[in-house]
XYZ file of C-alpha atoms in Angstrom:
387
model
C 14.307 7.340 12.078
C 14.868 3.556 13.087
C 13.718 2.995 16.611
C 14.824 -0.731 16.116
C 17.794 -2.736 17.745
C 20.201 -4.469 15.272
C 19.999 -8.571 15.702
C 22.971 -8.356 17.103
C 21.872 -5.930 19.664
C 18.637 -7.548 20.546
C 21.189 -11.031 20.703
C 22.699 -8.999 23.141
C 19.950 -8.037 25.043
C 18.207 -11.575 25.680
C 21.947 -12.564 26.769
C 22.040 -10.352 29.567
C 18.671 -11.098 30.432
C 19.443 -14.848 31.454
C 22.526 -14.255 33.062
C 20.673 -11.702 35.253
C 17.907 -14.497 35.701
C 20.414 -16.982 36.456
C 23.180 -15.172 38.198
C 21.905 -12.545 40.107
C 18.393 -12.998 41.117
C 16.625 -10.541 43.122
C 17.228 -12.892 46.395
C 20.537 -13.239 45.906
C 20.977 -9.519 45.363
C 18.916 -8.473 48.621
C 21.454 -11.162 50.591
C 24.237 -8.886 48.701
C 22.629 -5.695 49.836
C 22.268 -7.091 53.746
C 25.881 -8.556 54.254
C 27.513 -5.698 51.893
C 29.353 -7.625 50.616
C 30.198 -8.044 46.805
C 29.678 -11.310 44.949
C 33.319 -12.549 44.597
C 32.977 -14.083 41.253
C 30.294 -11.930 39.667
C 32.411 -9.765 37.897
C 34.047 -12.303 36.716
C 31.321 -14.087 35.384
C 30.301 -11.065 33.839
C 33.307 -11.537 31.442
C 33.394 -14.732 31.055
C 29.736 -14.490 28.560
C 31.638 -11.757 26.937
C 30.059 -8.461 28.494
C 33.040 -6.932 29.965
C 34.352 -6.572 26.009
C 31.027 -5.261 24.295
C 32.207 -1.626 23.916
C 35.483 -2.662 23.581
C 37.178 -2.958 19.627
C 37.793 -6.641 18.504
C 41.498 -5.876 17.998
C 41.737 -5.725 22.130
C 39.412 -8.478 22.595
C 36.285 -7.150 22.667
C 33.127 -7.877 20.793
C 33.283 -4.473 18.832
C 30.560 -2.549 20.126
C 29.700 0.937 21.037
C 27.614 2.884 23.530
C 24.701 1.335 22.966
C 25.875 -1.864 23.669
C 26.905 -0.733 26.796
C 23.655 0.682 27.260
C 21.836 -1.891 26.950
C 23.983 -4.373 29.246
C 23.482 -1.595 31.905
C 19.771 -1.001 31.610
C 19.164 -5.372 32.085
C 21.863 -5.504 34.824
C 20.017 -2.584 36.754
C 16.796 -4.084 36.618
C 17.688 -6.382 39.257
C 20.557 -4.685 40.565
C 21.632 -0.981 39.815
C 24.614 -1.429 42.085
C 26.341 -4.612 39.745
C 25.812 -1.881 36.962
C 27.797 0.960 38.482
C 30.022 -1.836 39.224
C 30.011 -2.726 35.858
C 30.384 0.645 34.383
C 33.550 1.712 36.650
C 35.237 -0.432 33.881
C 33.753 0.261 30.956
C 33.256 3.691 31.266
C 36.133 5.154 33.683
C 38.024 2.371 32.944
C 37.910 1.322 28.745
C 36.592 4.785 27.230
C 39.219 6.479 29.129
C 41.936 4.396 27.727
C 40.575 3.857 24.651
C 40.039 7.531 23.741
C 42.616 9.198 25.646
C 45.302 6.159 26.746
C 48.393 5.785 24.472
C 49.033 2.503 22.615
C 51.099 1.150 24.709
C 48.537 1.683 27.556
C 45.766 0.758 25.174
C 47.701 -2.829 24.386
C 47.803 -3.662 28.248
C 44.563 -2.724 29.880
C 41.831 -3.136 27.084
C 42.531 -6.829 26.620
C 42.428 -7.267 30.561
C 39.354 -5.188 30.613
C 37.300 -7.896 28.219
C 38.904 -10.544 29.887
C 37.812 -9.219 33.744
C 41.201 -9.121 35.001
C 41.295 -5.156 36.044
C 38.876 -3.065 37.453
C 38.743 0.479 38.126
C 37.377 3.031 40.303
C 37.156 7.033 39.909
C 38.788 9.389 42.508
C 37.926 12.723 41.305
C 36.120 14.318 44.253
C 37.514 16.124 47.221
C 36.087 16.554 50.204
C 34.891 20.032 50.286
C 34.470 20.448 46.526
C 31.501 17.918 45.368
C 30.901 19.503 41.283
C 33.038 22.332 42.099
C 35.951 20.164 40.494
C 38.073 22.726 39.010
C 37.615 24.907 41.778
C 37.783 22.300 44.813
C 41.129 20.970 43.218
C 44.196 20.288 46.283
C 45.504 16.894 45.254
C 48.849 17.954 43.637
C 51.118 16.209 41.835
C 54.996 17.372 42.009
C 57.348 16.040 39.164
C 60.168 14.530 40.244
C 63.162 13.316 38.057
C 61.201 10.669 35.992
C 58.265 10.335 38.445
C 55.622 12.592 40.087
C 54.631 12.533 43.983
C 50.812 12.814 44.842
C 49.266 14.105 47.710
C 46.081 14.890 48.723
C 42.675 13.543 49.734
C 39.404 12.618 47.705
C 36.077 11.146 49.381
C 33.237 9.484 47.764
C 35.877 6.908 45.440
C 33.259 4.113 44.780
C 34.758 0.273 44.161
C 37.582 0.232 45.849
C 36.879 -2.885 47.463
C 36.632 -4.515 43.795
C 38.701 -2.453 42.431
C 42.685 -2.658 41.348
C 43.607 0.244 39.382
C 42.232 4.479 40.700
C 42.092 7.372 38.160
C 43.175 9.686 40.389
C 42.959 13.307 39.087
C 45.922 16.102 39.999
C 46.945 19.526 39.973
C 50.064 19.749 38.018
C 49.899 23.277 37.144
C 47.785 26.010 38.344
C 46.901 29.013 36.290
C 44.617 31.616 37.898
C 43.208 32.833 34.298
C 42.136 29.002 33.118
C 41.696 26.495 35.471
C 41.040 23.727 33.630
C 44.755 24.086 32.612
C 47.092 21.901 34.385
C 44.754 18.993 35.662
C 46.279 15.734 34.992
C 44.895 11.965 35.006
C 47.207 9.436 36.298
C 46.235 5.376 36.656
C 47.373 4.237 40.145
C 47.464 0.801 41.637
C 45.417 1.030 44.658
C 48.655 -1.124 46.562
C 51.125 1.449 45.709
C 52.707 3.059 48.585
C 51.277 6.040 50.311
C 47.359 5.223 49.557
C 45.194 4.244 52.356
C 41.214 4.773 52.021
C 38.225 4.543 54.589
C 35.337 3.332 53.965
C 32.324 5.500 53.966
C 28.755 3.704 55.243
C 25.904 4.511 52.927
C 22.002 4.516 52.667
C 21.984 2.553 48.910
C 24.371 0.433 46.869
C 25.725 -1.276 50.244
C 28.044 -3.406 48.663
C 29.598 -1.319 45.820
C 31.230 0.146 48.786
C 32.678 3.909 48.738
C 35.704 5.761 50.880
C 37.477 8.306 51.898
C 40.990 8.023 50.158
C 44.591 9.818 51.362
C 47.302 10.205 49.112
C 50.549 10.818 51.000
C 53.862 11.150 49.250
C 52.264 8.608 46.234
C 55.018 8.403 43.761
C 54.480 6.883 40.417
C 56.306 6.653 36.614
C 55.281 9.249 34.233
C 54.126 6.430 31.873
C 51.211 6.552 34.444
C 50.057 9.727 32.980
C 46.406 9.438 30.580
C 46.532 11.309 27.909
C 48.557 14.447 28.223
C 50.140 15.934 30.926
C 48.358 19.275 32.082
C 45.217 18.389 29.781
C 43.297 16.018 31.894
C 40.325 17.950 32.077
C 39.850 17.500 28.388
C 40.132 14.323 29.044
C 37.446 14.288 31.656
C 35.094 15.978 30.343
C 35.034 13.043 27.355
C 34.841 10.520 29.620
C 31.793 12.491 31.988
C 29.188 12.463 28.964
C 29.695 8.751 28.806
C 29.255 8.568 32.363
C 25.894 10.787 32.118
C 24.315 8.073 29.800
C 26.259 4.857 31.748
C 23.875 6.334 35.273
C 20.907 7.324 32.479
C 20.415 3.558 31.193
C 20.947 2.697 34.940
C 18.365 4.626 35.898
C 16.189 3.150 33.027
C 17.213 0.201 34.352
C 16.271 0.425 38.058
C 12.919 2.224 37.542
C 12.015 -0.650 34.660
C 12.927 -3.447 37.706
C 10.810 -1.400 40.549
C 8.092 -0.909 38.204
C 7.626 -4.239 37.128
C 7.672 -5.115 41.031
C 5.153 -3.143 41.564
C 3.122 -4.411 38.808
C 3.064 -7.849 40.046
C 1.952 -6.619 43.168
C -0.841 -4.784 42.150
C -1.604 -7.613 40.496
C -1.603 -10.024 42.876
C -2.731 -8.234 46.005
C -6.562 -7.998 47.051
C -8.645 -5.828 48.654
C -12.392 -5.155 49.104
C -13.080 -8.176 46.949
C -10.876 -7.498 44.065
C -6.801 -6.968 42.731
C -5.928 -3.351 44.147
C -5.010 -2.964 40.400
C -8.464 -2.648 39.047
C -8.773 0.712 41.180
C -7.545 3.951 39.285
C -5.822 5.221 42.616
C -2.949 2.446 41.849
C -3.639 2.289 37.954
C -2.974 5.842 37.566
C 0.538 6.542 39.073
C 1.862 3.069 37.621
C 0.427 4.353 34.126
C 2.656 7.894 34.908
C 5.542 5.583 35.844
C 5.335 3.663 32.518
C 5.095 6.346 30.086
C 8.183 8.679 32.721
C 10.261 5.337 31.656
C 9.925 4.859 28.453
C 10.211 8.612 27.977
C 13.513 8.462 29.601
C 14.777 5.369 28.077
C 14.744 6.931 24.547
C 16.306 10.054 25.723
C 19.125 7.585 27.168
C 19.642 5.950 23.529
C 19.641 8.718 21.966
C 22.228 10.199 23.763
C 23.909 6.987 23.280
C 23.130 6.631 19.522
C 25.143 10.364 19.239
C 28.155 9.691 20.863
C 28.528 6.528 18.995
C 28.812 8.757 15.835
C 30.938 11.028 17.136
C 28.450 13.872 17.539
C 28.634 15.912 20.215
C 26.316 14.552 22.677
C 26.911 16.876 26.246
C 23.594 18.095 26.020
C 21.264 15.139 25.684
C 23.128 13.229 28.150
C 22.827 15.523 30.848
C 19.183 15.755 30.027
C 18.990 11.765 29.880
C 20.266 11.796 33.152
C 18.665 14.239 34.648
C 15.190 12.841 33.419
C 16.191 9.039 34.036
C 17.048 9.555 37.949
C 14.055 11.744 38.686
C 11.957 9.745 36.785
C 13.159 6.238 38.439
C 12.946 8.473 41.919
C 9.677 8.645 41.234
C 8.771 5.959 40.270
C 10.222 3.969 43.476
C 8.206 6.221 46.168
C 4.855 5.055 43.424
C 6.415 1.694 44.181
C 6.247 2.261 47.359
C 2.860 3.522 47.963
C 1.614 0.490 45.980
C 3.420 -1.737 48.333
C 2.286 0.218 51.190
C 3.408 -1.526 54.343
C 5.176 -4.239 52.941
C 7.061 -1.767 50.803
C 8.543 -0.447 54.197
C 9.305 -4.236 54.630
C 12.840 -5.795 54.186
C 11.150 -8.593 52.497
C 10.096 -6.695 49.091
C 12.833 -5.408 46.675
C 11.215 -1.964 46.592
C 12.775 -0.248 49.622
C 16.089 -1.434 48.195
C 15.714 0.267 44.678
C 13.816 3.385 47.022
C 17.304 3.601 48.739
C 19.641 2.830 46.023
C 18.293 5.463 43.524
C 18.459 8.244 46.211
C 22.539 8.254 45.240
C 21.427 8.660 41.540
C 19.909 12.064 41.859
C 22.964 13.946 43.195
C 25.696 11.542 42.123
C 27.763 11.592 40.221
C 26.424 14.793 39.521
C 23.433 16.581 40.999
C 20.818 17.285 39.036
C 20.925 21.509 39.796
C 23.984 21.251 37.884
C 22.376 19.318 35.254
C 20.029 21.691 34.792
C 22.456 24.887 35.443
C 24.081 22.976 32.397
C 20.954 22.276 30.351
C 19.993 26.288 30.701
C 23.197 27.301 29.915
C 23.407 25.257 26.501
C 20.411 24.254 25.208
C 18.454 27.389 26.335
C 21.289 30.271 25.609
C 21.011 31.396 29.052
C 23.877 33.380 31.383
C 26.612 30.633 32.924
C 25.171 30.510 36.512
C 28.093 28.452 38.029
């Protein structure tokens, strides 16, 4: 075993670290958080020191990369902010990993370059309204071929970025067979201008300026060359792109419990009471101690999860594990926070209530952590399907 980061990893690593410092300080990101509104130029910065491209192969102009790499950009970015990284990993994970693994070349040629390069980003509309995991279930968006094109309609809810978004992956019912339905699902990329889309925003407890909505598709026609991957087999498709997305919220969950932890550090070392720093007493020592170890414990579940799919292993278990662990460990970890903080952890002054509120989404999104563990029984304990 080699618990070690590569140079060009821990390269990496310090690089994201000063941007953070010098691009999105913690002030900066509360103003964010109370105007929700998005930084116009962030993203863009983001790509401009290369980050966008660091899973992305150097033939598309990326840096060449994997998982980790993306792992680690998330976990720095979430220390200050977990809401720039779920920004961040709409693209690389909904956006490049679905291309890249399931996007023909032609597709592959167009997006991944703009991708590096910050000029497309993408948001996720999967959920309907009365389905939440139930996906295969839940499923009434339709899509009806039509000559060379195919007509959506539906509705999804909970479709997070539009507002910095251009491009949805909007998942369909093309087929529908009773026996096996995770036959005929299909994923088409949709500009968010085209015709027939209209959305409505959705006001939210945490991440207030990753903004998400309530989107309509009426009578949405698009090309067939819109289609990722194969037509009728999206939910293969989905599935691939999911585990990524259980260790893209694990490392942000690393991410956001390292930042409130270290906030709550400071102030226990800084704050006095009955003559000395409140963290000389074992009442504060104690729970920031659990929070420490609950961190670290979940950070190498995240890169191991992250180190698997990288070699192609299958990796469905550990990442629902990492991010099952990772959220209820950062949850926990912010209501320590705020205990430490006491009052002026209930202030808008401190970070802490921010990272209290944001990581609330984190537990149930973008899967809930019952089904996580329905999952986790299922597979890694040999136990009856329960779902």
């Amino acid at each position: 075993m080699d618990f070690s980061f590569t140079d060009e990893q821990n390269a990496l690593r310090d690089l994201v670290r000063r941007f953070v410092e010098r691009e999105m300080p913690k002030e900066a990101v509360a103003a964010w958080d109370r105007d929700s509104t998005f930084p116009e130029t962030l993203l863009d910065k983001i790509a401009e020191v290369g980050l966008m491209g660091a899973s992305i192969p150097e033939e598309f102009g990326g840096s060449g990369g994997g998982v980790m790499e993306e792992t680690i950009v998330l976990e720095e970015l979430a220390r200050h902010s977990s809401t720039v990284a779920l920004a961040y990993g709409l693209d690389i994970s909904f956006g490049a990993v679905t291309i890249e693994r399931h996007g023909n070349e032609q597709q592959r040629r167009e997006f991944l370059p703009k991708i590096a390069s910050g000029e497309v980003h993408f948001a996720l509309s999967l959920t309907e309204p009365d389905g939440g995991t139930d996906i295969l279930g839940a499923m009434k968006t339709v899509a009806v071929e039509d000559g060379d094109s195919y007509v959506i309609n539906g509705a999804k809810v909970f479709t997070t970025g539009i507002n910095i978004a251009s491009w949805l992956f909007v998942v369909a019912r093309t087929a529908r067979d009773p026996d096996r339905p995770s036959r005929g699902l299909t994923v088409f990329l949709v500009h968010k201008d085209t015709p027939g889309v209209s959305w409505n925003k959705i006001e939210k407890l945490g991440s207030r300026f990753l903004h998400s909505y309530e989107v309509i598709y009426r009578n949405v026609r698009v090309s067939k060359s819109a289609i990722i991957g194969q037509e009728g087999r999206g939910w293969h498709a989905i599935l691939d792109t999911l585990n990524n997305e259980r260790i893209f919220i694990a490392a942000t969950c690393v991410g956001l419990g390292q930042g409130a932890l270290e906030d709550a550090v400071q102030y226990a070392q800084e704050r006095k009471a009955f003559g000395k720093t409140i963290g000389q007493f074992q009442a504060v020592q104690h729970p920031l101690a659990d929070s420490l170890t609950e961190i670290e414990m979940a950070r190498l579940m995240t890169y191991k999860a992250a180190w698997m799919q990288d070699r192609g292993q299958d990796c469905s278990l550990p990442a629902s594990m990492a991010k099952y662990y990772a959220s209820e460990a950062a949850f926990r970890t912010t209501d320590r926070g705020m205990r430490v903080l006491a009052g002026y952890g209930f202030t808008m002054e401190y970070h802490m209530q921010r990272y209290y509120r944001d990581i609330r989404q984190l537990i149930f999104a973008p899967i809930t952590n019952e089904m996580s563990r329905n999952f986790i029984a299922q597979v890694g304990c040999g136990l009856p399907r329960s779902y």
